[in-house]
């Protein structure tokens, strides 16, 4: 039986890490709390949520009689997460900073800091997740790999965000909340005089950057670069955008002077063009085949993929989506993923996260959203019909607009007479 005595807990100032620490303390572990600061710019209103969170973390640790230290990973966050994030946006991708933050900061720098500087046997966080080594590593085995598993609370499941973390850190991580539901966690906090923390508003922001308007925030770091909005059906230019980084696939576009609902179907970085499709159900927005970069497998690579066979599992690319069956095939550059049903807006830069039953297998970054249903299923004739209809629709709209302008001109003339 392996002995895990010194546990370093990531204390965020929220209820989840507070209860994680409390449960560890109750079990008799030797606990040390660490607050990480990874972003040091005060927001536009002069409010720095990190200092508020530190105060809360300190309050919790004082109540639980746990030492707390603050560690600064601002440089590491900037170099390993933020620089990548900006590069992805500039190249037309839509990255997921929370997944990157878990991989590079919490389960890398924080883990190493805890092990090397604080002499930790293991780390603990308030994530809702489980591992095959058990909540308190009671099933730890140095000779086998650890699996990342879904938690009891399906609604709070955070395995999606942990889909890129490495085996070495996961092997020595405790998730004390894995067998609890969020209401139970809040109840435990209340029973232990942590009422203020239990009723604190959930932090919905992006890992360490907070809950500011993300589009405005990114605009401070990425140059605007005007380009065209082009209708996928007609190939006609229907408007101007001021940078592809402002737009993500599937998003409703606000094209000046166009009342109809266009949605982002594709982005071409080379020509700086955004292709838009009319209507949220347009086939150009849907696809059931896509490509990824090299996958990251948390425990092990499925053997079928090594044998050049198809591997069947489940997939999602958004935390809140439900899982869809998929077939995977390994290529020298990554995976080809074929879904059992089409998905809308498979967004390059996001992570395709794979599951088999309770296990989160790992993930791969979507490199190309693949041929859309518009490309795949519309025969030339149908496509021709579609283009013809769309051209007529746009012609009608332009005509209507000209009429309105004429009317306006008439009225202006009449007024000025
Ligand atoms: N600034 C931080 N310093 C130390 N650990 C952190 C920090 N932010 C998050 N963590 C750790 O990561 C876990 C998950 O954080 P996240 O913000 O994703 O979830 P959360 O459910 O809001 O957690 P919490 O209620 O503890 O704030 C936290 O429970 C905590 O253990």
Coordinates of C-alpha atoms and ligand atoms in Angstrom, one line a residue:
X1 CA 0.0 0.0 0.0
X2 CA 1.5 3.3 -1.1
X3 CA 1.5 6.1 1.5
X4 CA 0.3 9.5 0.4
X5 CA 0.7 11.9 3.3
X6 CA 1.6 15.3 2.0
X7 CA -1.1 16.7 -0.2
X8 CA -0.9 20.1 -1.9
X9 CA -4.4 21.4 -2.8
X10 CA -5.0 24.0 -5.4
X11 CA -7.1 26.7 -3.6
X12 CA -9.0 29.0 -5.9
X13 CA -11.2 30.7 -3.3
X14 CA -14.3 28.8 -4.6
X15 CA -16.5 26.3 -2.8
X16 CA -15.2 23.2 -4.7
X17 CA -11.5 23.5 -3.7
X18 CA -12.7 24.5 -0.1
X19 CA -14.6 21.3 0.3
X20 CA -11.8 19.3 -1.4
X21 CA -9.4 20.6 1.2
X22 CA -11.9 20.0 4.0
X23 CA -12.4 16.3 3.0
X24 CA -8.7 15.8 2.8
X25 CA -8.2 17.3 6.2
X26 CA -11.0 15.2 7.7
X27 CA -9.1 12.1 6.3
X28 CA -6.0 13.2 8.3
X29 CA -3.7 14.1 5.4
X30 CA -1.0 16.7 5.9
X31 CA -2.3 19.5 3.7
X32 CA -0.8 22.6 2.2
X33 CA -2.9 25.1 0.1
X34 CA -1.5 26.9 -3.0
X35 CA -3.1 29.8 -4.7
X36 CA -1.9 30.3 -8.3
X37 CA -1.8 33.7 -9.9
X38 CA -1.5 33.5 -13.6
X39 CA -2.8 36.8 -14.9
X40 CA -1.8 40.1 -13.5
X41 CA -3.7 42.7 -15.5
X42 CA -6.5 44.5 -13.7
X43 CA -9.7 44.7 -15.8
X44 CA -11.1 47.9 -17.4
X45 CA -13.0 48.7 -14.2
X46 CA -9.9 48.5 -12.1
X47 CA -11.1 45.3 -10.6
X48 CA -8.6 42.4 -10.1
X49 CA -10.6 39.2 -9.4
X50 CA -7.3 37.4 -8.5
X51 CA -6.8 39.5 -5.3
X52 CA -10.5 38.9 -4.3
X53 CA -10.1 35.2 -4.9
X54 CA -6.8 35.1 -2.9
X55 CA -8.7 36.7 0.0
X56 CA -11.3 34.0 -0.2
X57 CA -8.7 31.3 -0.4
X58 CA -7.0 32.7 2.6
X59 CA -10.3 32.9 4.5
X60 CA -11.0 29.2 3.8
X61 CA -7.5 28.1 4.7
X62 CA -7.7 30.1 8.0
X63 CA -11.0 28.5 8.8
X64 CA -9.6 25.0 8.1
X65 CA -6.3 25.8 9.7
X66 CA -4.3 25.0 6.6
X67 CA -1.2 27.0 5.5
X68 CA -1.7 28.8 2.2
X69 CA 1.0 30.2 -0.1
X70 CA 0.6 32.1 -3.3
X71 CA 2.6 31.3 -6.4
X72 CA 3.0 33.4 -9.5
X73 CA 2.8 31.6 -12.9
X74 CA 2.1 34.8 -14.9
X75 CA 5.2 34.2 -17.1
X76 CA 4.4 30.5 -17.6
X77 CA 0.8 31.3 -18.5
X78 CA 1.8 34.0 -20.9
X79 CA 4.4 31.8 -22.7
X80 CA 2.6 28.4 -22.7
X81 CA -1.0 29.4 -22.9
X82 CA -1.6 32.9 -24.0
X83 CA 0.9 33.2 -26.8
X84 CA -0.5 30.0 -28.4
X85 CA -4.1 31.4 -27.9
X86 CA -3.3 34.6 -29.8
X87 CA -1.5 32.6 -32.6
X88 CA -4.5 30.4 -33.0
X89 CA -6.9 33.3 -33.3
X90 CA -4.6 35.0 -35.9
X91 CA -4.7 31.8 -37.9
X92 CA -8.4 31.5 -38.0
X93 CA -8.8 28.9 -35.3
X94 CA -10.9 29.1 -32.1
X95 CA -8.8 27.6 -29.3
X96 CA -10.0 26.4 -25.8
X97 CA -7.9 28.2 -23.1
X98 CA -9.3 26.2 -20.3
X99 CA -8.1 22.9 -21.7
X100 CA -4.6 24.5 -22.4
X101 CA -4.5 25.9 -18.9
X102 CA -5.2 22.5 -17.3
X103 CA -2.5 20.9 -19.4
X104 CA 0.2 23.5 -19.0
X105 CA -0.4 25.2 -15.7
X106 CA -2.4 23.2 -13.2
X107 CA -1.3 19.8 -14.2
X108 CA 2.3 20.7 -15.1
X109 CA 3.8 23.8 -13.4
X110 CA 1.6 23.5 -10.3
X111 CA 2.1 19.8 -10.1
X112 CA 5.9 20.1 -10.4
X113 CA 6.0 23.0 -8.0
X114 CA 4.1 20.9 -5.4
X115 CA 6.3 17.9 -5.9
X116 CA 9.7 19.7 -6.1
X117 CA 9.3 22.7 -3.8
X118 CA 6.7 21.5 -1.3
X119 CA 7.6 17.9 -1.1
X120 CA 4.1 16.8 -2.0
X121 CA 3.2 13.1 -2.4
X122 CA 0.2 14.1 -4.5
X123 CA -1.8 17.1 -5.6
X124 CA -5.6 17.6 -5.2
X125 CA -8.0 19.9 -6.9
X126 CA -11.8 20.6 -6.7
X127 CA -12.5 19.3 -10.2
X128 CA -15.5 17.0 -10.7
X129 CA -13.7 14.0 -12.1
X130 CA -12.5 10.5 -11.0
X131 CA -9.6 8.3 -11.8
X132 CA -9.1 4.5 -11.8
X133 CA -6.8 5.0 -8.9
X134 CA -9.7 6.1 -6.6
X135 CA -10.7 9.3 -5.0
X136 CA -7.8 9.2 -2.5
X137 CA -5.4 7.1 -4.6
X138 CA -6.3 4.0 -2.6
X139 CA -5.9 1.9 -5.7
X140 CA -2.6 3.4 -6.8
X141 CA -0.4 1.0 -8.7
X142 CA 3.0 2.1 -10.0
X143 CA 2.9 -0.6 -12.7
X144 CA -0.3 0.3 -14.5
X145 CA -1.6 3.4 -16.2
X146 CA -4.3 5.6 -14.6
X147 CA -7.6 6.2 -16.4
X148 CA -9.5 9.5 -16.3
X149 CA -13.2 8.7 -15.4
X150 CA -16.4 10.7 -15.4
X151 CA -17.5 11.8 -11.9
X152 CA -20.8 11.0 -10.1
X153 CA -22.3 14.4 -11.0
X154 CA -23.0 14.2 -14.7
X155 CA -24.0 17.9 -14.8
X156 CA -20.7 19.1 -13.3
X157 CA -18.5 16.6 -15.2
X158 CA -15.2 18.5 -15.9
X159 CA -13.4 15.6 -17.7
X160 CA -13.8 17.5 -20.9
X161 CA -11.4 20.2 -19.6
X162 CA -8.9 17.6 -18.4
X163 CA -8.7 15.8 -21.8
X164 CA -5.1 17.0 -22.5
X165 CA -3.5 16.3 -19.1
X166 CA -0.5 14.1 -18.9
X167 CA -0.2 10.7 -17.3
X168 CA 2.5 11.6 -14.7
X169 CA 0.5 14.3 -13.1
X170 CA -2.8 12.4 -13.2
X171 CA -1.3 9.4 -11.5
X172 CA -0.6 11.6 -8.5
X173 CA -3.8 13.6 -8.4
X174 CA -6.7 13.3 -6.0
X175 CA -10.1 14.5 -7.0
X176 CA -11.9 14.5 -3.6
X177 CA -15.2 15.6 -5.2
X178 CA -15.5 12.8 -7.7
X179 CA -18.2 10.9 -5.8
X180 CA -20.2 14.0 -4.8
X181 CA -22.8 16.2 -6.4
X182 CA -22.5 20.0 -6.4
X183 CA -25.5 20.4 -4.0
X184 CA -23.8 17.9 -1.6
X185 CA -20.6 19.9 -1.9
X186 CA -22.4 23.2 -1.0
X187 CA -24.2 21.4 1.9
X188 CA -20.9 20.2 3.3
X189 CA -19.5 23.8 3.0
X190 CA -22.5 25.2 4.9
X191 CA -22.2 22.5 7.6
X192 CA -18.7 23.7 8.2
X193 CA -19.3 27.4 8.5
X194 CA -18.3 28.2 5.0
X195 CA -21.7 29.8 4.1
X196 CA -20.2 32.8 2.3
X197 CA -18.1 30.6 0.1
X198 CA -21.0 28.2 -0.5
X199 CA -23.2 31.0 -1.8
X200 CA -20.4 32.7 -3.8
X201 CA -21.3 33.2 -7.5
X202 CA -19.8 30.5 -9.7
X203 CA -16.8 31.7 -11.7
X204 CA -17.9 31.4 -15.3
X205 CA -14.9 33.1 -16.8
X206 CA -12.0 31.7 -18.8
X207 CA -9.3 30.1 -16.7
X208 CA -7.5 32.9 -14.9
X209 CA -8.5 35.6 -17.5
X210 CA -11.9 36.0 -15.8
X211 CA -15.3 36.8 -17.1
X212 CA -14.7 39.9 -19.1
X213 CA -16.0 40.2 -22.7
X214 CA -13.7 37.8 -24.4
X215 CA -14.1 39.3 -27.9
X216 CA -13.2 42.8 -26.7
X217 CA -10.3 41.4 -24.7
X218 CA -8.8 39.4 -27.6
X219 CA -9.1 42.5 -29.9
X220 CA -6.6 44.2 -27.6
X221 CA -4.0 41.6 -28.7
X222 CA -4.9 40.7 -32.3
X223 CA -4.7 43.3 -35.1
X224 CA -7.9 44.0 -37.1
X225 CA -7.6 43.0 -40.7
X226 CA -10.6 43.9 -42.9
X227 CA -11.9 41.3 -45.4
X228 CA -15.0 40.1 -47.2
X229 CA -18.1 38.1 -46.1
X230 CA -19.0 35.8 -49.1
X231 CA -22.3 33.9 -49.5
X232 CA -21.5 30.2 -49.9
X233 CA -24.4 29.7 -52.2
X234 CA -23.8 32.5 -54.7
X235 CA -20.2 33.4 -54.2
X236 CA -21.3 37.0 -54.0
X237 CA -19.7 39.4 -51.5
X238 CA -22.4 40.3 -49.0
X239 CA -20.4 42.4 -46.6
X240 CA -17.2 43.4 -44.9
X241 CA -15.7 42.0 -41.6
X242 CA -12.8 43.6 -39.7
X243 CA -10.8 40.4 -38.8
X244 CA -11.4 36.7 -38.9
X245 CA -10.5 36.4 -35.3
X246 CA -13.7 38.1 -34.3
X247 CA -15.8 35.3 -35.8
X248 CA -16.2 31.6 -35.0
X249 CA -17.9 28.9 -37.0
X250 CA -21.7 28.6 -36.5
X251 CA -21.9 32.1 -35.1
X252 CA -24.7 34.4 -36.4
X253 CA -23.0 37.2 -38.3
X254 CA -24.0 40.8 -38.1
X255 CA -23.5 42.0 -41.6
X256 CA -24.2 45.8 -41.9
X257 CA -27.3 46.4 -44.0
X258 CA -28.3 42.8 -44.2
X259 CA -31.4 41.8 -42.3
X260 CA -31.3 38.1 -43.1
X261 CA -29.6 35.6 -40.8
X262 CA -26.2 34.6 -42.1
X263 CA -24.1 32.2 -40.1
X264 CA -20.3 31.7 -40.3
X265 CA -19.7 28.5 -42.4
X266 CA -16.0 28.7 -43.1
X267 CA -12.9 30.9 -42.9
X268 CA -10.1 31.2 -45.5
X269 CA -7.1 32.7 -43.7
X270 CA -5.1 33.1 -46.9
X271 CA -7.6 35.3 -48.7
X272 CA -8.9 36.6 -45.3
X273 CA -12.5 35.6 -46.5
X274 CA -15.3 34.5 -44.3
X275 CA -17.9 32.3 -46.0
X276 CA -21.4 32.7 -44.6
X277 CA -24.5 30.6 -45.1
X278 CA -28.1 31.7 -44.9
X279 CA -30.1 30.1 -42.0
X280 CA -28.8 28.2 -39.0
X281 CA -29.7 24.8 -40.5
X282 CA -27.8 25.4 -43.8
X283 CA -25.9 22.2 -44.9
X284 CA -22.7 24.2 -45.2
X285 CA -22.7 24.4 -41.4
X286 CA -23.0 20.6 -40.9
X287 CA -20.5 17.8 -41.3
X288 CA -20.0 14.3 -40.2
X289 CA -16.4 13.9 -41.1
X290 CA -13.4 15.9 -39.8
X291 CA -9.7 15.8 -39.3
X292 CA -7.5 16.3 -36.3
X293 CA -3.9 16.9 -35.3
X294 CA -2.0 14.1 -33.4
X295 CA -4.2 12.9 -30.5
X296 CA -3.3 12.9 -26.9
X297 CA -4.3 9.6 -25.2
X298 CA -4.5 9.9 -21.4
X299 CA -3.9 6.3 -20.4
X300 CA -3.0 4.5 -23.7
X301 CA -3.6 4.6 -27.4
X302 CA -6.4 2.2 -28.5
X303 CA -4.6 -0.9 -30.0
X304 CA -7.0 -0.9 -32.9
X305 CA -5.4 2.3 -34.1
X306 CA -1.9 0.8 -34.1
X307 CA -3.2 -2.0 -36.2
X308 CA -4.7 0.4 -38.7
X309 CA -8.2 -0.7 -37.7
X310 CA -11.2 1.5 -37.1
X311 CA -11.8 2.3 -33.4
X312 CA -15.4 3.1 -32.3
X313 CA -16.0 5.4 -29.4
X314 CA -17.9 8.5 -28.5
X315 CA -17.1 12.2 -29.0
X316 CA -18.0 15.7 -28.2
X317 CA -16.3 19.0 -28.9
X318 CA -18.2 21.3 -26.6
X319 CA -18.5 20.7 -22.8
X320 CA -22.3 21.0 -22.8
X321 CA -23.0 18.9 -25.8
X322 CA -24.1 15.3 -25.5
X323 CA -21.9 12.5 -26.8
X324 CA -22.1 11.2 -30.4
X325 CA -20.9 7.8 -31.6
X326 CA -17.9 8.0 -33.9
X327 CA -15.3 5.9 -35.8
X328 CA -11.6 6.9 -35.6
X329 CA -8.9 6.1 -38.1
X330 CA -5.2 7.0 -37.6
X331 CA -3.3 8.8 -40.3
X332 CA 0.3 10.0 -40.2
X333 CA -0.9 13.5 -39.4
X334 CA -3.6 12.7 -36.9
X335 CA -7.1 11.2 -36.9
X336 CA -10.0 11.1 -39.3
X337 CA -13.2 11.1 -37.3
X338 CA -16.5 9.9 -38.8
X339 CA -19.6 10.7 -36.8
X340 CA -22.8 8.6 -36.7
X341 CA -24.8 11.8 -37.2
X342 CA -23.8 15.2 -38.6
X343 CA -22.7 17.9 -36.1
X344 CA -23.1 21.7 -36.5
X345 CA -20.1 24.0 -36.6
X346 CA -17.2 21.5 -36.0
X347 CA -14.8 24.3 -35.2
X348 CA -11.1 24.1 -36.0
X349 CA -9.0 24.8 -32.9
X350 CA -11.5 23.2 -30.5
X351 CA -10.7 19.8 -29.0
X352 CA -12.5 16.6 -30.1
X353 CA -12.8 14.8 -26.8
X354 CA -13.2 11.0 -26.9
X355 CA -15.0 8.8 -24.4
X356 CA -15.6 5.0 -24.0
X357 CA -18.3 4.4 -21.4
X358 CA -17.1 6.1 -18.2
X359 CA -13.6 6.7 -19.4
X360 CA -12.3 10.0 -21.0
X361 CA -9.8 8.5 -23.4
X362 CA -8.1 11.7 -24.5
X363 CA -8.5 14.3 -27.2
X364 CA -7.3 15.8 -30.5
X365 CA -7.4 19.3 -31.8
X366 CA -9.7 19.7 -34.8
X367 CA -7.5 20.8 -37.6
X368 CA -10.1 20.9 -40.4
X369 CA -13.8 20.7 -40.1
X370 CA -13.9 18.4 -43.2
X371 CA -16.2 18.5 -46.1
X372 CA -19.6 20.0 -45.1
X373 CA -22.9 18.3 -46.0
X374 CA -23.3 21.1 -48.6
X375 CA -20.2 19.9 -50.4
X376 CA -20.8 16.2 -49.9
X377 CA -24.4 15.6 -50.6
X378 CA -25.5 18.3 -53.1
X379 CA -25.2 17.0 -56.6
X380 CA -24.1 19.5 -59.2
X381 CA -27.8 20.0 -60.3
X382 CA -29.1 20.5 -56.8
X383 CA -26.2 22.8 -56.1
X384 CA -27.0 24.7 -59.3
X385 CA -30.7 25.0 -58.2
X386 CA -29.6 26.2 -54.8
X387 CA -27.3 28.8 -56.3
X388 CA -29.9 29.9 -58.7
X389 CA -32.5 30.3 -55.9
X390 CA -30.0 32.1 -53.7
X391 CA -29.0 34.5 -56.5
X392 CA -32.7 35.3 -57.1
X393 CA -33.2 35.8 -53.4
X394 CA -30.3 38.2 -53.2
X395 CA -31.3 40.0 -56.4
X396 CA -34.8 40.5 -54.8
X397 CA -33.3 41.9 -51.6
X398 CA -31.0 44.3 -53.5
X399 CA -34.0 45.4 -55.5
X400 CA -36.0 46.0 -52.4
X401 CA -33.1 48.0 -50.9
X402 CA -32.8 50.1 -54.0
X403 CA -36.5 50.8 -53.9
X404 CA -36.1 51.8 -50.2
X405 CA -33.1 54.1 -51.1
X406 CA -35.1 55.6 -54.0
X407 CA -38.0 56.3 -51.6
X408 CA -35.7 57.8 -49.1
X409 CA -34.1 60.0 -51.8
X410 CA -37.6 61.1 -53.0
X411 CA -38.6 62.0 -49.5
X412 CA -35.3 63.9 -49.0
X413 CA -35.8 65.7 -52.2
X414 CA -39.4 66.6 -51.3
X415 CA -38.3 67.9 -47.9
X416 CA -35.6 70.0 -49.4
X417 CA -37.9 71.5 -52.0
Ligands
LIG1 N1 -6.2 30.4 -8.8 C1 -6.1 29.1 -8.4 N2 -5.2 28.7 -7.6 C2 -5.1 27.4 -7.2 N3 -5.9 26.4 -7.6 C3 -6.9 26.7 -8.5 C4 -7.0 28.1 -9.0 N4 -8.1 28.1 -9.9 C5 -8.5 26.9 -9.9 N5 -7.8 26.0 -9.1 C6 -8.0 24.6 -8.9 O1 -8.7 24.0 -10.0 C7 -10.0 23.5 -9.6 C8 -11.0 23.7 -10.8 O2 -11.1 25.1 -11.0 P1 -12.2 25.7 -11.8 O3 -12.1 27.2 -11.8 O4 -12.2 25.0 -13.1 O5 -13.5 25.1 -11.1 P2 -14.5 25.6 -10.0 O6 -15.5 24.5 -10.0 O7 -14.9 27.0 -10.1 O8 -13.6 25.4 -8.6 P3 -13.7 26.3 -7.3 O9 -15.2 26.2 -6.8 O10 -12.8 25.6 -6.4 O11 -13.3 27.7 -7.7 C9 -10.3 24.2 -8.4 O12 -11.3 23.6 -7.6 C10 -9.0 24.4 -7.7 O13 -8.6 23.2 -7.1

